[in-house]
mmCIF file of C-alpha atoms and ligand atoms in Angstrom:
data_model
loop_
_atom_site.group_PDB
_atom_site.id
_atom_site.type_symbol
_atom_site.label_atom_id
_atom_site.label_comp_id
_atom_site.label_asym_id
_atom_site.label_seq_id
_atom_site.Cartn_x
_atom_site.Cartn_y
_atom_site.Cartn_z
ATOM 1 C CA UNK A 1244 87.394 125.521 116.763
ATOM 2 C CA UNK A 1245 90.073 127.826 118.380
ATOM 3 C CA UNK A 1246 92.513 126.409 120.919
ATOM 4 C CA UNK A 1247 90.647 126.329 124.209
ATOM 5 C CA UNK A 1248 93.167 128.510 125.945
ATOM 6 C CA UNK A 1249 92.087 132.208 127.046
ATOM 7 C CA UNK A 1250 92.681 134.900 129.572
ATOM 8 C CA UNK A 1251 90.197 136.650 131.593
ATOM 9 C CA UNK A 1252 90.502 140.112 133.307
ATOM 10 C CA UNK A 1253 88.391 140.464 136.347
ATOM 11 C CA UNK A 1254 87.036 144.052 136.282
ATOM 12 C CA UNK A 1255 85.596 143.986 139.885
ATOM 13 C CA UNK A 1256 88.812 142.518 141.400
ATOM 14 C CA UNK A 1257 90.823 145.561 139.833
ATOM 15 C CA UNK A 1258 88.355 148.007 141.638
ATOM 16 C CA UNK A 1259 88.457 146.021 144.931
ATOM 17 C CA UNK A 1260 92.500 146.068 144.843
ATOM 18 C CA UNK A 1261 92.326 149.869 144.135
ATOM 19 C CA UNK A 1262 89.976 150.254 147.251
ATOM 20 C CA UNK A 1263 92.490 148.114 149.180
ATOM 21 C CA UNK A 1264 95.141 150.641 147.888
ATOM 22 C CA UNK A 1265 93.230 153.578 149.223
ATOM 23 C CA UNK A 1266 92.707 152.110 152.397
ATOM 24 C CA UNK A 1267 96.631 151.717 152.830
ATOM 25 C CA UNK A 1268 97.484 155.068 151.370
ATOM 26 C CA UNK A 1269 95.933 157.150 153.921
ATOM 27 C CA UNK A 1270 95.064 160.703 152.581
ATOM 28 C CA UNK A 1271 97.555 160.160 149.597
ATOM 29 C CA UNK A 1272 96.053 160.395 146.109
ATOM 30 C CA UNK A 1273 96.659 157.094 144.083
ATOM 31 C CA UNK A 1274 98.181 156.617 140.818
ATOM 32 C CA UNK A 1275 97.252 153.452 139.272
ATOM 33 C CA UNK A 1276 100.273 152.140 137.278
ATOM 34 C CA UNK A 1277 99.228 150.981 134.059
ATOM 35 C CA UNK A 1278 102.588 150.655 132.264
ATOM 36 C CA UNK A 1279 103.383 147.566 130.151
ATOM 37 C CA UNK A 1280 99.795 147.484 128.874
ATOM 38 C CA UNK A 1281 98.393 147.635 132.637
ATOM 39 C CA UNK A 1282 100.950 144.922 133.561
ATOM 40 C CA UNK A 1283 99.642 142.847 130.690
ATOM 41 C CA UNK A 1284 95.841 143.207 131.281
ATOM 42 C CA UNK A 1285 95.463 145.741 128.535
ATOM 43 C CA UNK A 1286 94.847 149.238 129.113
ATOM 44 C CA UNK A 1287 91.473 149.037 127.529
ATOM 45 C CA UNK A 1288 90.344 146.029 129.539
ATOM 46 C CA UNK A 1289 91.759 147.501 133.001
ATOM 47 C CA UNK A 1290 90.353 150.751 132.596
ATOM 48 C CA UNK A 1291 86.866 150.175 133.808
ATOM 49 C CA UNK A 1292 88.086 148.570 137.040
ATOM 50 C CA UNK A 1293 90.702 151.248 137.759
ATOM 51 C CA UNK A 1294 88.652 154.418 136.796
ATOM 52 C CA UNK A 1295 88.365 155.177 140.318
ATOM 53 C CA UNK A 1296 91.977 156.055 140.423
ATOM 54 C CA UNK A 1297 93.145 159.674 140.833
ATOM 55 C CA UNK A 1298 95.416 159.190 137.870
ATOM 56 C CA UNK A 1299 97.336 156.980 135.753
ATOM 57 C CA UNK A 1300 101.112 156.530 135.592
ATOM 58 C CA UNK A 1301 102.647 155.033 132.807
ATOM 59 C CA UNK A 1302 105.638 154.992 130.278
ATOM 60 C CA UNK A 1303 104.661 154.913 126.719
ATOM 61 C CA UNK A 1304 103.177 158.014 125.201
ATOM 62 C CA UNK A 1305 101.320 155.819 122.964
ATOM 63 C CA UNK A 1306 99.530 154.209 126.156
ATOM 64 C CA UNK A 1307 98.820 157.753 127.363
ATOM 65 C CA UNK A 1308 96.932 158.630 124.111
ATOM 66 C CA UNK A 1309 95.078 155.468 124.624
ATOM 67 C CA UNK A 1310 93.879 156.646 127.988
ATOM 68 C CA UNK A 1311 92.824 159.910 126.670
ATOM 69 C CA UNK A 1312 91.056 158.132 123.956
ATOM 70 C CA UNK A 1313 89.131 156.309 126.527
ATOM 71 C CA UNK A 1314 88.043 159.647 128.024
ATOM 72 C CA UNK A 1315 90.254 159.883 130.871
ATOM 73 C CA UNK A 1316 90.490 163.583 131.536
ATOM 74 C CA UNK A 1317 92.363 163.354 134.749
ATOM 75 C CA UNK A 1318 96.140 163.211 135.543
ATOM 76 C CA UNK A 1319 98.690 161.221 133.521
ATOM 77 C CA UNK A 1320 102.144 160.902 134.444
ATOM 78 C CA UNK A 1321 105.116 159.640 132.416
ATOM 79 C CA UNK A 1322 107.280 157.631 134.755
ATOM 80 C CA UNK A 1323 110.216 158.034 132.819
ATOM 81 C CA UNK A 1324 109.485 161.394 131.277
ATOM 82 C CA UNK A 1325 110.274 162.035 127.757
ATOM 83 C CA UNK A 1326 112.487 160.225 125.681
ATOM 84 C CA UNK A 1327 113.253 162.847 123.171
ATOM 85 C CA UNK A 1328 112.444 166.509 122.771
ATOM 86 C CA UNK A 1329 109.605 166.333 120.370
ATOM 87 C CA UNK A 1330 107.723 164.039 123.261
ATOM 88 C CA UNK A 1331 107.124 167.501 124.951
ATOM 89 C CA UNK A 1332 104.577 168.331 122.031
ATOM 90 C CA UNK A 1333 102.416 165.407 122.880
ATOM 91 C CA UNK A 1334 102.648 166.535 126.731
ATOM 92 C CA UNK A 1335 101.466 169.756 125.966
ATOM 93 C CA UNK A 1336 98.848 168.312 123.593
ATOM 94 C CA UNK A 1337 97.539 165.868 125.881
ATOM 95 C CA UNK A 1338 98.191 167.715 129.177
ATOM 96 C CA UNK A 1339 100.826 165.051 130.496
ATOM 97 C CA UNK A 1340 102.710 165.381 133.729
ATOM 98 C CA UNK A 1341 106.279 163.942 133.127
ATOM 99 C CA UNK A 1342 108.958 162.952 135.433
ATOM 100 C CA UNK A 1343 112.315 164.804 134.846
ATOM 101 C CA UNK A 1344 115.201 162.438 135.910
ATOM 102 C CA UNK A 1345 118.432 164.013 133.891
ATOM 103 C CA UNK A 1346 119.723 167.293 133.095
ATOM 104 C CA UNK A 1347 119.023 166.480 129.302
ATOM 105 C CA UNK A 1348 115.237 166.645 129.787
ATOM 106 C CA UNK A 1349 115.586 170.037 131.672
ATOM 107 C CA UNK A 1350 117.409 171.171 128.379
ATOM 108 C CA UNK A 1351 114.691 169.925 126.285
ATOM 109 C CA UNK A 1352 111.982 171.705 128.217
ATOM 110 C CA UNK A 1353 113.996 175.090 128.169
ATOM 111 C CA UNK A 1354 113.699 174.807 124.317
ATOM 112 C CA UNK A 1355 110.379 173.778 124.240
ATOM 113 C CA UNK A 1356 107.524 176.103 122.871
ATOM 114 C CA UNK A 1357 104.349 175.995 124.734
ATOM 115 C CA UNK A 1358 101.420 177.898 125.798
ATOM 116 C CA UNK A 1359 100.614 175.801 128.661
ATOM 117 C CA UNK A 1360 103.132 175.331 131.151
ATOM 118 C CA UNK A 1361 103.925 171.506 132.403
ATOM 119 C CA UNK A 1362 103.641 170.071 135.708
ATOM 120 C CA UNK A 1363 106.919 167.960 136.439
ATOM 121 C CA UNK A 1364 107.952 165.359 138.937
ATOM 122 C CA UNK A 1365 111.672 165.727 139.572
ATOM 123 C CA UNK A 1366 113.165 162.481 140.356
ATOM 124 C CA UNK A 1367 115.716 161.778 143.028
ATOM 125 C CA UNK A 1368 118.148 159.028 142.787
ATOM 126 C CA UNK A 1369 117.960 158.094 146.422
ATOM 127 C CA UNK A 1370 119.954 154.874 146.178
ATOM 128 C CA UNK A 1371 118.592 152.545 143.531
ATOM 129 C CA UNK A 1372 120.730 153.961 140.923
ATOM 130 C CA UNK A 1373 118.368 153.538 138.039
ATOM 131 C CA UNK A 1374 116.980 157.059 137.201
ATOM 132 C CA UNK A 1375 117.044 160.418 139.256
ATOM 133 C CA UNK A 1376 119.477 163.145 140.149
ATOM 134 C CA UNK A 1377 121.880 162.502 143.059
ATOM 135 C CA UNK A 1378 121.243 164.452 146.362
ATOM 136 C CA UNK A 1379 123.833 166.944 145.197
ATOM 137 C CA UNK A 1380 122.410 167.396 141.816
ATOM 138 C CA UNK A 1381 118.691 167.848 143.011
ATOM 139 C CA UNK A 1382 118.740 171.260 144.212
ATOM 140 C CA UNK A 1383 120.531 172.718 140.892
ATOM 141 C CA UNK A 1384 117.958 170.675 138.932
ATOM 142 C CA UNK A 1385 115.094 172.152 140.942
ATOM 143 C CA UNK A 1386 116.452 175.828 140.716
ATOM 144 C CA UNK A 1387 116.650 175.412 136.871
ATOM 145 C CA UNK A 1388 113.168 173.917 136.591
ATOM 146 C CA UNK A 1389 111.668 176.647 138.717
ATOM 147 C CA UNK A 1390 113.174 179.366 136.623
ATOM 148 C CA UNK A 1391 111.552 177.920 133.509
ATOM 149 C CA UNK A 1392 108.364 179.471 132.160
ATOM 150 C CA UNK A 1393 107.533 176.080 130.610
ATOM 151 C CA UNK A 1394 107.078 174.740 134.017
ATOM 152 C CA UNK A 1395 104.257 175.589 136.610
ATOM 153 C CA UNK A 1396 104.659 173.012 139.477
ATOM 154 C CA UNK A 1397 107.483 170.750 140.540
ATOM 155 C CA UNK A 1398 106.730 167.749 142.457
ATOM 156 C CA UNK A 1399 109.340 165.753 144.036
ATOM 157 C CA UNK A 1400 109.569 161.830 143.811
ATOM 158 C CA UNK A 1401 112.095 158.906 144.432
ATOM 159 C CA UNK A 1402 111.581 155.083 143.851
ATOM 160 C CA UNK A 1403 112.613 152.383 146.316
ATOM 161 C CA UNK A 1404 114.785 149.254 145.603
ATOM 162 C CA UNK A 1405 113.794 147.135 148.685
ATOM 163 C CA UNK A 1406 110.408 148.105 149.892
ATOM 164 C CA UNK A 1407 109.441 144.585 149.669
ATOM 165 C CA UNK A 1408 112.387 143.018 151.413
ATOM 166 C CA UNK A 1409 114.500 143.245 154.653
ATOM 167 C CA UNK A 1410 116.716 146.075 153.607
ATOM 168 C CA UNK A 1411 113.589 148.258 153.897
ATOM 169 C CA UNK A 1412 113.381 151.683 152.675
ATOM 170 C CA UNK A 1413 114.743 153.711 155.791
ATOM 171 C CA UNK A 1414 117.960 154.547 154.224
ATOM 172 C CA UNK A 1415 116.398 155.824 150.947
ATOM 173 C CA UNK A 1416 113.834 157.980 152.824
ATOM 174 C CA UNK A 1417 116.498 159.642 155.013
ATOM 175 C CA UNK A 1418 118.318 160.429 151.848
ATOM 176 C CA UNK A 1419 115.286 161.823 150.257
ATOM 177 C CA UNK A 1420 114.357 163.605 153.257
ATOM 178 C CA UNK A 1421 117.529 165.205 154.017
ATOM 179 C CA UNK A 1422 117.932 166.576 150.262
ATOM 180 C CA UNK A 1423 114.325 167.885 149.959
ATOM 181 C CA UNK A 1424 113.055 168.855 153.313
ATOM 182 C CA UNK A 1425 112.965 172.550 152.579
ATOM 183 C CA UNK A 1426 111.746 172.448 149.081
ATOM 184 C CA UNK A 1427 108.303 173.040 148.289
ATOM 185 C CA UNK A 1428 105.906 170.807 146.304
ATOM 186 C CA UNK A 1429 104.119 167.457 146.484
ATOM 187 C CA UNK A 1430 105.914 164.244 147.173
ATOM 188 C CA UNK A 1431 105.554 160.655 145.700
ATOM 189 C CA UNK A 1432 107.555 157.869 147.197
ATOM 190 C CA UNK A 1433 105.523 154.630 147.728
ATOM 191 C CA UNK A 1434 105.038 151.977 145.409
ATOM 192 C CA UNK A 1435 103.089 148.763 146.161
ATOM 193 C CA UNK A 1436 105.181 147.195 148.646
ATOM 194 C CA UNK A 1437 105.843 150.478 150.482
ATOM 195 C CA UNK A 1438 102.111 151.106 150.618
ATOM 196 C CA UNK A 1439 101.455 147.964 152.200
ATOM 197 C CA UNK A 1440 104.504 147.610 154.493
ATOM 198 C CA UNK A 1441 105.561 151.227 155.458
ATOM 199 C CA UNK A 1442 103.679 154.143 156.908
ATOM 200 C CA UNK A 1443 105.153 157.120 154.793
ATOM 201 C CA UNK A 1444 104.016 160.715 153.924
ATOM 202 C CA UNK A 1445 102.910 160.858 150.350
ATOM 203 C CA UNK A 1446 100.806 163.180 148.402
ATOM 204 C CA UNK A 1447 100.526 160.526 145.630
ATOM 205 C CA UNK A 1448 101.337 156.700 145.906
ATOM 206 C CA UNK A 1449 102.194 154.907 142.908
ATOM 207 C CA UNK A 1450 100.465 151.595 143.060
ATOM 208 C CA UNK A 1451 101.031 148.888 140.369
ATOM 209 C CA UNK A 1452 101.255 145.312 141.352
ATOM 210 C CA UNK A 1453 98.654 145.794 144.258
ATOM 211 C CA UNK A 1454 96.217 146.842 141.831
ATOM 212 C CA UNK A 1455 96.728 143.440 139.663
ATOM 213 C CA UNK A 1456 96.304 141.092 142.878
ATOM 214 C CA UNK A 1457 99.893 139.676 143.417
ATOM 215 C CA UNK A 1458 101.604 140.202 146.784
ATOM 216 C CA UNK A 1459 104.752 142.210 146.062
ATOM 217 C CA UNK A 1460 106.532 140.449 149.065
ATOM 218 C CA UNK A 1461 105.391 136.963 148.285
ATOM 219 C CA UNK A 1462 106.193 134.393 149.787
ATOM 220 C CA UNK A 1463 106.641 136.335 153.155
ATOM 221 C CA UNK A 1464 102.880 137.439 152.672
ATOM 222 C CA UNK A 1465 100.353 136.114 149.959
ATOM 223 C CA UNK A 1466 97.281 137.911 148.454
ATOM 224 C CA UNK A 1467 95.120 136.610 151.384
ATOM 225 C CA UNK A 1468 97.271 138.128 154.026
ATOM 226 C CA UNK A 1469 96.993 141.635 151.870
ATOM 227 C CA UNK A 1470 93.220 141.088 151.138
ATOM 228 C CA UNK A 1471 93.904 141.306 147.570
ATOM 229 C CA UNK A 1472 91.740 139.533 144.635
ATOM 230 C CA UNK A 1473 93.418 138.099 141.424
ATOM 231 C CA UNK A 1474 92.614 140.040 138.449
ATOM 232 C CA UNK A 1475 93.654 137.885 135.717
ATOM 233 C CA UNK A 1476 92.916 134.191 135.091
ATOM 234 C CA UNK A 1477 94.725 132.189 132.467
ATOM 235 C CA UNK A 1478 92.802 129.019 131.855
ATOM 236 C CA UNK A 1479 92.571 126.223 129.369
ATOM 237 C CA UNK A 1480 91.266 122.567 129.043
ATOM 238 C CA UNK A 1481 92.601 118.864 128.752
ATOM 239 C CA UNK A 1482 93.186 117.884 125.233
ATOM 240 C CA UNK A 1483 94.159 114.407 126.072
ATOM 241 C CA UNK A 1484 94.731 111.820 128.926
ATOM 242 C CA UNK A 1485 97.408 109.094 129.427
ATOM 243 C CA UNK A 1486 97.641 106.072 131.593
ATOM 244 C CA UNK A 1487 101.113 105.795 132.695
ATOM 245 C CA UNK A 1488 102.821 102.492 133.996
ATOM 246 C CA UNK A 1489 105.547 102.357 136.578
ATOM 247 C CA UNK A 1490 108.700 103.594 134.667
ATOM 248 C CA UNK A 1491 106.951 105.559 131.800
ATOM 249 C CA UNK A 1492 108.204 109.020 131.244
ATOM 250 C CA UNK A 1493 106.820 112.269 130.369
ATOM 251 C CA UNK A 1494 107.621 114.961 127.899
ATOM 252 C CA UNK A 1495 110.828 116.394 126.349
ATOM 253 C CA UNK A 1496 113.868 115.293 128.001
ATOM 254 C CA UNK A 1497 111.933 112.416 129.666
ATOM 255 C CA UNK A 1498 112.451 114.540 133.256
ATOM 256 C CA UNK A 1499 109.408 112.986 134.916
ATOM 257 C CA UNK A 1500 109.402 109.285 135.469
ATOM 258 C CA UNK A 1501 106.301 107.397 136.843
ATOM 259 C CA UNK A 1502 107.148 105.412 140.068
ATOM 260 C CA UNK A 1503 103.677 103.878 139.987
ATOM 261 C CA UNK A 1504 100.875 103.579 137.459
ATOM 262 C CA UNK A 1505 99.129 106.975 137.163
ATOM 263 C CA UNK A 1506 96.741 109.061 134.934
ATOM 264 C CA UNK A 1507 98.034 112.282 133.583
ATOM 265 C CA UNK A 1508 96.162 114.974 131.589
ATOM 266 C CA UNK A 1509 97.735 117.108 128.698
ATOM 267 C CA UNK A 1510 96.648 120.786 128.766
ATOM 268 C CA UNK A 1511 96.332 123.164 125.864
ATOM 269 C CA UNK A 1512 98.813 125.677 127.165
ATOM 270 C CA UNK A 1513 102.632 126.293 126.768
ATOM 271 C CA UNK A 1514 105.489 128.417 126.785
ATOM 272 C CA UNK A 1515 104.285 129.842 123.475
ATOM 273 C CA UNK A 1516 101.401 131.092 125.351
ATOM 274 C CA UNK A 1517 103.276 132.870 127.999
ATOM 275 C CA UNK A 1518 103.529 130.059 130.576
ATOM 276 C CA UNK A 1519 107.144 129.623 131.884
ATOM 277 C CA UNK A 1520 109.010 126.972 130.718
ATOM 278 C CA UNK A 1521 110.934 127.199 133.979
ATOM 279 C CA UNK A 1522 108.030 125.573 135.880
ATOM 280 C CA UNK A 1523 109.191 122.149 136.575
ATOM 281 C CA UNK A 1524 107.320 119.171 137.816
ATOM 282 C CA UNK A 1525 105.443 120.139 140.886
ATOM 283 C CA UNK A 1526 104.212 123.572 139.948
ATOM 284 C CA UNK A 1527 100.486 124.026 141.325
ATOM 285 C CA UNK A 1528 97.617 123.966 138.728
ATOM 286 C CA UNK A 1529 93.799 123.394 139.352
ATOM 287 C CA UNK A 1530 92.012 120.797 137.187
ATOM 288 C CA UNK A 1531 88.135 121.207 137.667
ATOM 289 C CA UNK A 1532 89.022 123.401 140.618
ATOM 290 C CA UNK A 1533 91.270 120.750 142.307
ATOM 291 C CA UNK A 1534 94.661 121.451 143.131
ATOM 292 C CA UNK A 1535 97.145 119.128 141.450
ATOM 293 C CA UNK A 1536 100.601 119.613 139.814
ATOM 294 C CA UNK A 1537 102.303 119.810 136.655
ATOM 295 C CA UNK A 1538 104.561 116.976 135.391
ATOM 296 C CA UNK A 1539 107.740 116.979 133.130
ATOM 297 C CA UNK A 1540 108.766 119.917 130.996
ATOM 298 C CA UNK A 1541 106.596 122.564 129.628
ATOM 299 C CA UNK A 1542 106.444 122.304 125.672
ATOM 300 C CA UNK A 1543 105.499 125.116 123.382
ATOM 301 C CA UNK A 1544 101.770 124.183 123.075
ATOM 302 C CA UNK A 1545 101.077 121.585 125.779
ATOM 303 C CA UNK A 1546 102.029 120.604 129.338
ATOM 304 C CA UNK A 1547 100.934 117.562 131.323
ATOM 305 C CA UNK A 1548 99.440 117.515 134.722
ATOM 306 C CA UNK A 1549 98.917 114.691 137.444
ATOM 307 C CA UNK A 1550 95.437 113.332 137.342
ATOM 308 C CA UNK A 1551 95.724 111.251 140.459
ATOM 309 C CA UNK A 1552 93.376 113.441 142.659
ATOM 310 C CA UNK A 1553 90.909 113.680 139.872
ATOM 311 C CA UNK A 1554 89.217 110.313 138.966
ATOM 312 C CA UNK A 1555 86.492 112.451 136.928
ATOM 313 C CA UNK A 1556 88.726 114.506 134.731
ATOM 314 C CA UNK A 1557 88.628 113.854 131.080
ATOM 315 C CA UNK A 1558 89.038 115.740 127.889
ATOM 316 C CA UNK A 1559 87.405 118.989 128.050
ATOM 317 C CA UNK A 1560 88.000 119.433 132.030
ATOM 318 C CA UNK A 1561 88.679 123.006 132.874
ATOM 319 C CA UNK A 1562 92.551 123.652 133.685
ATOM 320 C CA UNK A 1563 93.376 126.874 135.720
ATOM 321 C CA UNK A 1564 97.032 127.822 135.093
ATOM 322 C CA UNK A 1565 96.641 130.770 137.632
ATOM 323 C CA UNK A 1566 93.706 132.899 138.892
ATOM 324 C CA UNK A 1567 90.051 131.918 139.589
ATOM 325 C CA UNK A 1568 88.978 128.258 138.998
ATOM 326 C CA UNK A 1569 85.459 126.877 139.158
ATOM 327 C CA UNK A 1570 83.329 126.692 142.326
ATOM 328 C CA UNK A 1571 85.474 129.599 144.147
ATOM 329 C CA UNK A 1572 88.692 127.852 143.730
ATOM 330 C CA UNK A 1573 91.793 130.036 143.467
ATOM 331 C CA UNK A 1574 95.498 129.804 142.363
ATOM 332 C CA UNK A 1575 97.771 132.721 143.127
ATOM 333 C CA UNK A 1576 99.765 133.793 140.308
ATOM 334 C CA UNK A 1577 102.560 134.302 142.840
ATOM 335 C CA UNK A 1578 102.755 130.399 143.357
ATOM 336 C CA UNK A 1579 103.206 129.601 139.827
ATOM 337 C CA UNK A 1580 105.822 132.505 139.383
ATOM 338 C CA UNK A 1581 107.678 131.282 142.403
ATOM 339 C CA UNK A 1582 107.928 127.632 140.959
ATOM 340 C CA UNK A 1583 109.348 129.525 137.644
ATOM 341 C CA UNK A 1584 111.902 131.282 139.770
ATOM 342 C CA UNK A 1585 110.450 134.731 139.094
ATOM 343 C CA UNK A 1586 107.596 137.023 140.205
ATOM 344 C CA UNK A 1587 103.950 137.479 139.398
ATOM 345 C CA UNK A 1588 104.565 140.744 137.515
ATOM 346 C CA UNK A 1589 106.676 138.778 134.909
ATOM 347 C CA UNK A 1590 103.888 136.226 134.256
ATOM 348 C CA UNK A 1591 100.910 138.631 133.945
ATOM 349 C CA UNK A 1592 103.257 140.862 131.462
ATOM 350 C CA UNK A 1593 104.165 137.851 129.381
ATOM 351 C CA UNK A 1594 100.622 136.406 128.310
ATOM 352 C CA UNK A 1595 101.396 135.689 124.675
ATOM 353 C CA UNK A 1596 99.379 137.718 122.096
ATOM 354 C CA UNK A 1597 97.791 134.416 120.730
ATOM 355 C CA UNK A 1598 95.962 133.927 123.903
ATOM 356 C CA UNK A 1599 92.581 135.524 123.563
ATOM 357 C CA UNK A 1600 92.055 138.023 126.628
ATOM 358 C CA UNK A 1601 88.689 139.526 127.552
ATOM 359 C CA UNK A 1602 87.462 141.496 130.441
ATOM 360 C CA UNK A 1603 84.823 139.701 132.582
ATOM 361 C CA UNK A 1604 82.832 142.219 134.702
ATOM 362 C CA UNK A 1605 81.971 139.950 137.517
HETATM 363 C C1 PLP B 1407 108.724 154.620 139.131
HETATM 364 C C2 PLP B 1407 107.645 153.602 139.494
HETATM 365 N N1 PLP B 1407 106.810 153.724 140.310
HETATM 366 C C3 PLP B 1407 105.820 152.841 140.761
HETATM 367 C C4 PLP B 1407 106.065 151.559 140.160
HETATM 368 C C5 PLP B 1407 105.044 150.517 140.540
HETATM 369 O O1 PLP B 1407 105.699 149.531 141.093
HETATM 370 P P1 PLP B 1407 104.789 148.195 142.044
HETATM 371 O O2 PLP B 1407 104.150 147.605 140.701
HETATM 372 O O3 PLP B 1407 105.709 147.447 142.766
HETATM 373 O O4 PLP B 1407 103.864 148.973 142.693
HETATM 374 C C6 PLP B 1407 107.002 151.265 139.264
HETATM 375 C C7 PLP B 1407 107.283 149.885 138.833
HETATM 376 O O5 PLP B 1407 108.231 149.307 138.382
HETATM 377 C C8 PLP B 1407 107.903 152.136 138.903
HETATM 378 O O6 PLP B 1407 109.039 152.064 138.002
#
């Protein structure tokens, strides 16, 4: 018998979230961002749910190859562009559009031999200071690209640092508009938080976390507020129960101390499965679809839960660490992430390879 833990990818929830993205994106076309192996869901497992996108945006050339192998003939965008000159050969062969964010990437393009000119997304650094040309360098980069026979279309993009928070996007939008207003070409600005929270002119939006049913601005808003559906469930079972007396302690470090007699359950899930060790006592969890909490420290392969609200729970009871539970119950990944001091993105990307994961169509 394998350990009872497994992860499910909900195909129709991906499609539903993509439809929600379109509703927020106006006339813009939608890149489904599938970097990091579709935010941990697996490109092949996520593909069916996201195939209604206008294109896929990602980082790894190997992931782009996997999408072509799945039969995707539409646009693919490399969000960080090429990492070395020979990557351009694969761009030519697979017809990949690529971001150009630094002058070295233009040098490589200028030296690249291709029969098929490339479409590039010229990236401006409008304030995040991660990738892209400054406002002053942008025009020179645009002129160089425009003069290259290897390039047939230049689009413009930037990325927001604070679309999910109070600082917002106004400063970055103003910087981008000032630097690009008289340049031709399509524009791509919005990530998930900007799609949901700001109305902007985009020809292409780049929707990542929105597709995967996590709220980019949790806890200000949750997935119910935004009309999103969880796309990943991590579930397991109870493998033991314990009856505690007052003063009994639980787990490594004995951090949980029972004040009264109580029953607890031991779940086959630990940090080696990708469940965060930073989740302390009180992290929400569902047992047989009923909400309860974790107790004590998460170990490598196990964690403990409070069975006080669950008289009937026994070995074999279903435990939902996040996602969909039985009888329509739900536990948003954002709530668990918050208990760990992180964001839903990190949890979905970190499910360990030892956890079997499969797509569930409905
Ligand atoms: C350049 C770029 N665009 C879009 C996205 C998608 O972001 P989100 O998942 O918040 O929609 C990312 C993700 O980090 C990104 O790096």
